[in-house]
Short mmCIF file of N, CA, C and O in Angstrom, two decimals:
data_model
loop_
_atom_site.label_atom_id
_atom_site.label_comp_id
_atom_site.label_asym_id
_atom_site.label_seq_id
_atom_site.Cartn_x
_atom_site.Cartn_y
_atom_site.Cartn_z
N MET A 28 -10.52 -5.65 -18.90
CA MET A 28 -10.18 -6.06 -17.56
C MET A 28 -10.89 -7.36 -17.23
O MET A 28 -12.02 -7.58 -17.62
N ILE A 29 -10.24 -8.20 -16.51
CA ILE A 29 -10.80 -9.50 -16.15
C ILE A 29 -11.97 -9.36 -15.19
O ILE A 29 -13.00 -9.99 -15.34
N LEU A 30 -11.80 -8.50 -14.18
CA LEU A 30 -12.83 -8.31 -13.16
C LEU A 30 -13.01 -6.81 -12.94
O LEU A 30 -12.04 -6.12 -12.60
N PRO A 31 -14.21 -6.28 -13.13
CA PRO A 31 -14.40 -4.84 -12.91
C PRO A 31 -14.04 -4.47 -11.46
O PRO A 31 -14.43 -5.15 -10.52
N GLY A 32 -13.29 -3.41 -11.31
CA GLY A 32 -12.88 -2.95 -9.99
C GLY A 32 -11.52 -3.47 -9.55
O GLY A 32 -11.00 -3.06 -8.53
N LEU A 33 -10.92 -4.37 -10.32
CA LEU A 33 -9.62 -4.94 -9.98
C LEU A 33 -8.52 -4.15 -10.67
O LEU A 33 -8.61 -3.86 -11.87
N SER A 34 -7.49 -3.79 -9.93
CA SER A 34 -6.38 -3.06 -10.53
C SER A 34 -5.06 -3.54 -9.92
O SER A 34 -5.03 -4.13 -8.85
N TYR A 35 -3.98 -3.22 -10.63
CA TYR A 35 -2.63 -3.61 -10.21
C TYR A 35 -1.69 -2.44 -10.48
O TYR A 35 -1.75 -1.83 -11.54
N ASP A 36 -0.85 -2.13 -9.51
CA ASP A 36 0.14 -1.08 -9.66
C ASP A 36 1.49 -1.62 -9.21
O ASP A 36 1.58 -2.44 -8.30
N VAL A 37 2.53 -1.12 -9.85
CA VAL A 37 3.89 -1.44 -9.41
C VAL A 37 4.68 -0.13 -9.36
O VAL A 37 4.48 0.75 -10.20
N ALA A 38 5.52 0.00 -8.36
CA ALA A 38 6.34 1.20 -8.21
C ALA A 38 7.77 0.79 -7.91
O ALA A 38 8.02 -0.10 -7.10
N TYR A 39 8.68 1.44 -8.59
CA TYR A 39 10.10 1.25 -8.34
C TYR A 39 10.56 2.47 -7.55
O TYR A 39 10.40 3.60 -7.99
N VAL A 40 11.11 2.24 -6.37
CA VAL A 40 11.44 3.32 -5.46
C VAL A 40 12.95 3.45 -5.33
O VAL A 40 13.65 2.45 -5.14
N ARG A 41 13.43 4.69 -5.39
CA ARG A 41 14.85 4.95 -5.20
C ARG A 41 14.99 6.11 -4.24
O ARG A 41 14.29 7.11 -4.35
N SER A 42 15.88 5.99 -3.30
CA SER A 42 16.15 7.09 -2.39
C SER A 42 17.65 7.25 -2.26
O SER A 42 18.42 6.32 -2.47
N ASP A 43 18.06 8.45 -1.92
CA ASP A 43 19.48 8.69 -1.74
C ASP A 43 19.69 9.59 -0.52
O ASP A 43 18.75 10.07 0.09
N ASN A 44 20.94 9.74 -0.15
CA ASN A 44 21.31 10.54 1.01
C ASN A 44 20.71 9.98 2.29
O ASN A 44 20.34 10.72 3.20
N ILE A 45 20.60 8.68 2.36
CA ILE A 45 20.10 8.01 3.56
C ILE A 45 21.21 8.06 4.61
O ILE A 45 22.37 7.81 4.31
N LYS A 46 20.83 8.34 5.84
CA LYS A 46 21.83 8.47 6.90
C LYS A 46 22.29 7.09 7.38
O LYS A 46 21.89 6.61 8.44
N THR A 47 23.10 6.47 6.59
CA THR A 47 23.74 5.21 6.95
C THR A 47 25.23 5.41 6.77
O THR A 47 25.68 6.39 6.20
N LYS A 48 25.99 4.50 7.26
CA LYS A 48 27.46 4.58 7.09
C LYS A 48 27.88 3.43 6.22
O LYS A 48 27.74 2.28 6.64
N PRO A 49 28.38 3.61 5.06
CA PRO A 49 28.50 4.88 4.33
C PRO A 49 27.15 5.28 3.73
O PRO A 49 26.27 4.45 3.54
N ARG A 50 27.02 6.56 3.39
CA ARG A 50 25.79 7.04 2.74
C ARG A 50 25.66 6.38 1.38
O ARG A 50 26.64 6.24 0.67
N ARG A 51 24.46 5.99 1.05
CA ARG A 51 24.26 5.29 -0.22
C ARG A 51 22.83 5.42 -0.69
O ARG A 51 21.99 5.95 0.01
N GLN A 52 22.60 4.89 -1.87
CA GLN A 52 21.25 4.90 -2.43
C GLN A 52 20.57 3.58 -2.08
O GLN A 52 21.20 2.54 -2.01
N ILE A 53 19.28 3.66 -1.88
CA ILE A 53 18.47 2.49 -1.53
C ILE A 53 17.45 2.27 -2.64
O ILE A 53 16.84 3.21 -3.13
N TYR A 54 17.26 1.04 -3.03
CA TYR A 54 16.31 0.68 -4.08
C TYR A 54 15.30 -0.31 -3.54
O TYR A 54 15.60 -1.14 -2.69
N GLY A 55 14.10 -0.24 -4.04
CA GLY A 55 13.07 -1.18 -3.65
C GLY A 55 11.92 -1.11 -4.65
O GLY A 55 11.94 -0.31 -5.58
N HIS A 56 10.94 -1.96 -4.46
CA HIS A 56 9.76 -1.91 -5.31
C HIS A 56 8.53 -2.37 -4.54
O HIS A 56 8.64 -3.08 -3.54
N GLU A 57 7.38 -1.91 -5.01
CA GLU A 57 6.10 -2.25 -4.40
C GLU A 57 5.13 -2.75 -5.47
O GLU A 57 5.08 -2.21 -6.56
N HIS A 58 4.39 -3.76 -5.11
CA HIS A 58 3.32 -4.29 -5.96
C HIS A 58 2.03 -4.14 -5.16
O HIS A 58 1.98 -4.49 -3.98
N GLU A 59 1.00 -3.61 -5.81
CA GLU A 59 -0.26 -3.42 -5.10
C GLU A 59 -1.42 -3.92 -5.96
O GLU A 59 -1.59 -3.50 -7.10
N PHE A 60 -2.19 -4.81 -5.38
CA PHE A 60 -3.43 -5.29 -5.99
C PHE A 60 -4.57 -4.61 -5.24
O PHE A 60 -4.56 -4.55 -4.01
N GLN A 61 -5.56 -4.11 -5.99
CA GLN A 61 -6.68 -3.42 -5.36
C GLN A 61 -7.98 -3.89 -5.98
O GLN A 61 -8.07 -4.06 -7.19
N TYR A 62 -8.98 -4.08 -5.14
CA TYR A 62 -10.31 -4.40 -5.62
C TYR A 62 -11.30 -3.43 -4.99
O TYR A 62 -11.32 -3.24 -3.77
N LYS A 63 -12.12 -2.79 -5.83
CA LYS A 63 -13.14 -1.86 -5.37
C LYS A 63 -14.51 -2.45 -5.71
O LYS A 63 -14.79 -2.75 -6.86
N VAL A 64 -15.34 -2.63 -4.69
CA VAL A 64 -16.68 -3.19 -4.87
C VAL A 64 -17.51 -2.22 -5.71
O VAL A 64 -17.55 -1.03 -5.43
N GLN A 65 -18.15 -2.73 -6.74
CA GLN A 65 -18.86 -1.90 -7.70
C GLN A 65 -20.29 -1.57 -7.29
O GLN A 65 -20.79 -0.50 -7.59
N ASP A 66 -20.97 -2.50 -6.61
CA ASP A 66 -22.35 -2.24 -6.20
C ASP A 66 -22.65 -3.06 -4.95
O ASP A 66 -21.78 -3.73 -4.42
N SER A 67 -23.85 -2.99 -4.46
CA SER A 67 -24.35 -3.65 -3.25
C SER A 67 -24.17 -2.72 -2.05
O SER A 67 -23.79 -1.56 -2.19
N LEU A 68 -24.43 -3.21 -0.86
CA LEU A 68 -24.31 -2.40 0.35
C LEU A 68 -22.86 -1.96 0.61
O LEU A 68 -22.62 -0.94 1.24
N ALA A 69 -21.91 -2.72 0.13
CA ALA A 69 -20.50 -2.42 0.34
C ALA A 69 -19.89 -1.63 -0.81
O ALA A 69 -18.68 -1.65 -1.01
N LYS A 70 -20.73 -0.92 -1.57
CA LYS A 70 -20.22 -0.17 -2.72
C LYS A 70 -19.11 0.79 -2.27
O LYS A 70 -19.21 1.43 -1.24
N ASP A 71 -18.06 0.85 -3.07
CA ASP A 71 -16.87 1.67 -2.84
C ASP A 71 -15.94 1.13 -1.76
O ASP A 71 -14.94 1.76 -1.44
N LEU A 72 -16.23 -0.01 -1.19
CA LEU A 72 -15.29 -0.66 -0.27
C LEU A 72 -14.06 -1.07 -1.08
O LEU A 72 -14.18 -1.62 -2.17
N ARG A 73 -12.87 -0.76 -0.56
CA ARG A 73 -11.63 -1.11 -1.26
C ARG A 73 -10.81 -2.06 -0.42
O ARG A 73 -10.61 -1.83 0.78
N LEU A 74 -10.32 -3.09 -1.05
CA LEU A 74 -9.41 -4.04 -0.43
C LEU A 74 -8.10 -3.97 -1.20
O LEU A 74 -8.08 -4.08 -2.42
N LYS A 75 -7.01 -3.76 -0.47
CA LYS A 75 -5.70 -3.65 -1.12
C LYS A 75 -4.74 -4.65 -0.49
O LYS A 75 -4.75 -4.86 0.71
N LEU A 76 -3.91 -5.21 -1.32
CA LEU A 76 -2.82 -6.07 -0.89
C LEU A 76 -1.54 -5.45 -1.44
O LEU A 76 -1.39 -5.30 -2.65
N ARG A 77 -0.63 -5.05 -0.55
CA ARG A 77 0.62 -4.40 -0.97
C ARG A 77 1.81 -5.25 -0.52
O ARG A 77 1.93 -5.61 0.63
N VAL A 78 2.65 -5.58 -1.49
CA VAL A 78 3.88 -6.33 -1.22
C VAL A 78 5.04 -5.41 -1.51
O VAL A 78 5.20 -4.92 -2.64
N SER A 79 5.86 -5.13 -0.49
CA SER A 79 6.99 -4.22 -0.63
C SER A 79 8.28 -4.96 -0.36
O SER A 79 8.36 -5.79 0.55
N SER A 80 9.28 -4.65 -1.14
CA SER A 80 10.61 -5.21 -0.86
C SER A 80 11.63 -4.10 -0.90
O SER A 80 11.54 -3.18 -1.72
N ASP A 81 12.56 -4.16 0.00
CA ASP A 81 13.60 -3.16 0.14
C ASP A 81 14.94 -3.84 -0.09
O ASP A 81 15.25 -4.84 0.55
N ALA A 82 15.71 -3.31 -0.99
CA ALA A 82 16.97 -3.94 -1.34
C ALA A 82 18.10 -3.57 -0.39
O ALA A 82 19.25 -3.89 -0.65
N ALA A 83 17.80 -2.90 0.71
CA ALA A 83 18.84 -2.47 1.63
C ALA A 83 19.15 -3.57 2.63
O ALA A 83 18.25 -4.12 3.25
N ASP A 84 20.41 -3.85 2.81
CA ASP A 84 20.78 -4.87 3.79
C ASP A 84 20.75 -4.33 5.22
O ASP A 84 20.72 -5.10 6.17
N TYR A 85 20.71 -2.99 5.40
CA TYR A 85 20.65 -2.44 6.75
C TYR A 85 19.24 -2.51 7.32
O TYR A 85 19.03 -2.46 8.52
N ASN A 86 18.24 -2.60 6.46
CA ASN A 86 16.85 -2.56 6.88
C ASN A 86 16.31 -3.97 7.05
O ASN A 86 15.57 -4.46 6.20
N ILE A 87 16.65 -4.59 8.12
CA ILE A 87 16.15 -5.94 8.39
C ILE A 87 14.64 -5.84 8.62
O ILE A 87 14.17 -5.03 9.40
N GLY A 88 13.90 -6.64 7.94
CA GLY A 88 12.45 -6.56 8.03
C GLY A 88 11.87 -5.55 7.05
O GLY A 88 10.73 -5.15 7.18
N GLY A 89 12.63 -5.13 6.06
CA GLY A 89 12.14 -4.16 5.10
C GLY A 89 11.15 -4.74 4.11
O GLY A 89 10.43 -4.02 3.46
N ASN A 90 11.09 -6.05 4.00
CA ASN A 90 10.12 -6.70 3.11
C ASN A 90 8.82 -6.87 3.87
O ASN A 90 8.81 -7.41 4.96
N GLU A 91 7.72 -6.42 3.27
CA GLU A 91 6.43 -6.43 3.98
C GLU A 91 5.30 -6.87 3.07
O GLU A 91 5.35 -6.67 1.86
N ILE A 92 4.30 -7.44 3.70
CA ILE A 92 3.01 -7.69 3.06
C ILE A 92 1.97 -7.01 3.93
O ILE A 92 1.89 -7.28 5.13
N ARG A 93 1.20 -6.10 3.33
CA ARG A 93 0.17 -5.38 4.08
C ARG A 93 -1.18 -5.51 3.41
O ARG A 93 -1.27 -5.57 2.19
N VAL A 94 -2.23 -5.51 4.23
CA VAL A 94 -3.60 -5.54 3.74
C VAL A 94 -4.28 -4.25 4.22
O VAL A 94 -4.19 -3.90 5.39
N PHE A 95 -4.92 -3.55 3.29
CA PHE A 95 -5.65 -2.33 3.60
C PHE A 95 -7.13 -2.56 3.31
O PHE A 95 -7.47 -3.13 2.28
N VAL A 96 -7.98 -2.10 4.20
CA VAL A 96 -9.42 -2.12 3.99
C VAL A 96 -9.88 -0.68 4.14
O VAL A 96 -9.69 -0.07 5.19
N GLU A 97 -10.46 -0.11 3.09
CA GLU A 97 -10.91 1.28 3.11
C GLU A 97 -12.39 1.33 2.80
O GLU A 97 -12.86 0.67 1.87
N TYR A 98 -13.10 2.13 3.58
CA TYR A 98 -14.53 2.30 3.33
C TYR A 98 -14.91 3.77 3.55
O TYR A 98 -14.75 4.29 4.65
N PRO A 99 -15.41 4.44 2.51
CA PRO A 99 -15.83 5.84 2.67
C PRO A 99 -17.22 5.92 3.29
O PRO A 99 -18.08 5.08 3.03
N PHE A 100 -17.43 6.92 4.14
CA PHE A 100 -18.74 7.13 4.73
C PHE A 100 -18.90 8.61 5.07
O PHE A 100 -17.93 9.35 5.14
N ASP A 101 -20.15 9.03 5.28
CA ASP A 101 -20.44 10.41 5.67
C ASP A 101 -20.52 10.50 7.18
O ASP A 101 -21.19 9.70 7.83
N LEU A 102 -19.84 11.49 7.72
CA LEU A 102 -19.84 11.70 9.16
C LEU A 102 -20.20 13.16 9.39
O LEU A 102 -19.42 14.06 9.09
N PHE A 103 -21.41 13.39 9.92
CA PHE A 103 -21.89 14.75 10.16
C PHE A 103 -21.80 15.61 8.91
O PHE A 103 -21.27 16.73 8.92
N LEU A 104 -22.23 15.06 7.80
CA LEU A 104 -22.28 15.72 6.50
C LEU A 104 -20.90 15.99 5.90
O LEU A 104 -20.77 16.70 4.93
N PHE A 105 -19.86 15.46 6.50
CA PHE A 105 -18.52 15.56 5.94
C PHE A 105 -18.10 14.18 5.45
O PHE A 105 -18.35 13.17 6.11
N ALA A 106 -17.47 14.14 4.31
CA ALA A 106 -17.00 12.86 3.79
C ALA A 106 -15.80 12.41 4.61
O ALA A 106 -14.92 13.19 4.94
N ALA A 107 -15.77 11.16 4.96
CA ALA A 107 -14.66 10.59 5.72
C ALA A 107 -14.27 9.27 5.08
O ALA A 107 -15.01 8.69 4.29
N ASN A 108 -13.11 8.79 5.41
CA ASN A 108 -12.62 7.54 4.85
C ASN A 108 -11.99 6.74 5.97
O ASN A 108 -11.04 7.19 6.60
N PHE A 109 -12.52 5.58 6.24
CA PHE A 109 -11.99 4.70 7.28
C PHE A 109 -11.00 3.75 6.63
O PHE A 109 -11.31 3.13 5.62
N CYS A 110 -9.81 3.64 7.20
CA CYS A 110 -8.80 2.75 6.64
C CYS A 110 -8.23 1.89 7.74
O CYS A 110 -7.78 2.39 8.78
N LEU A 111 -8.26 0.60 7.56
CA LEU A 111 -7.67 -0.37 8.48
C LEU A 111 -6.49 -1.01 7.78
O LEU A 111 -6.61 -1.49 6.67
N THR A 112 -5.32 -0.97 8.42
CA THR A 112 -4.11 -1.54 7.85
C THR A 112 -3.61 -2.66 8.73
O THR A 112 -3.49 -2.49 9.94
N VAL A 113 -3.31 -3.79 8.13
CA VAL A 113 -2.79 -4.92 8.87
C VAL A 113 -1.48 -5.33 8.21
O VAL A 113 -1.43 -5.58 7.01
N LYS A 114 -0.40 -5.38 9.01
CA LYS A 114 0.89 -5.83 8.51
C LYS A 114 0.96 -7.33 8.74
O LYS A 114 0.96 -7.80 9.86
N LEU A 115 0.97 -8.08 7.66
CA LEU A 115 0.94 -9.53 7.76
C LEU A 115 2.30 -10.16 7.99
O LEU A 115 2.42 -11.11 8.74
N MET A 116 3.33 -9.65 7.32
CA MET A 116 4.61 -10.33 7.39
C MET A 116 5.73 -9.36 7.10
O MET A 116 5.62 -8.50 6.26
N ALA A 117 6.79 -9.51 7.86
CA ALA A 117 8.03 -8.80 7.57
C ALA A 117 9.14 -9.83 7.56
O ALA A 117 9.32 -10.56 8.52
N ALA A 118 9.86 -9.90 6.46
CA ALA A 118 10.92 -10.91 6.34
C ALA A 118 12.18 -10.43 7.01
O ALA A 118 12.46 -9.30 7.15
#
């Protein structure tokens, strides 16, 4: 790996029986880049960049770029995970 903690995922998504006229199958894909901090005070902090595209012409604005910031912490002895999501762009 080029940088420890860096990962990349891609997903091809297919759905059917969508309530549109006429009913049809919808295709799309997602690309996700993730970086997890390995050490320091921000250990386990995750930054994600997700780019999604939807091949459906009925879904105007189906293409998105989102940024996720996740940080795990203990809250009253229970593990919790804080996640902040920001939608940057919808085409």
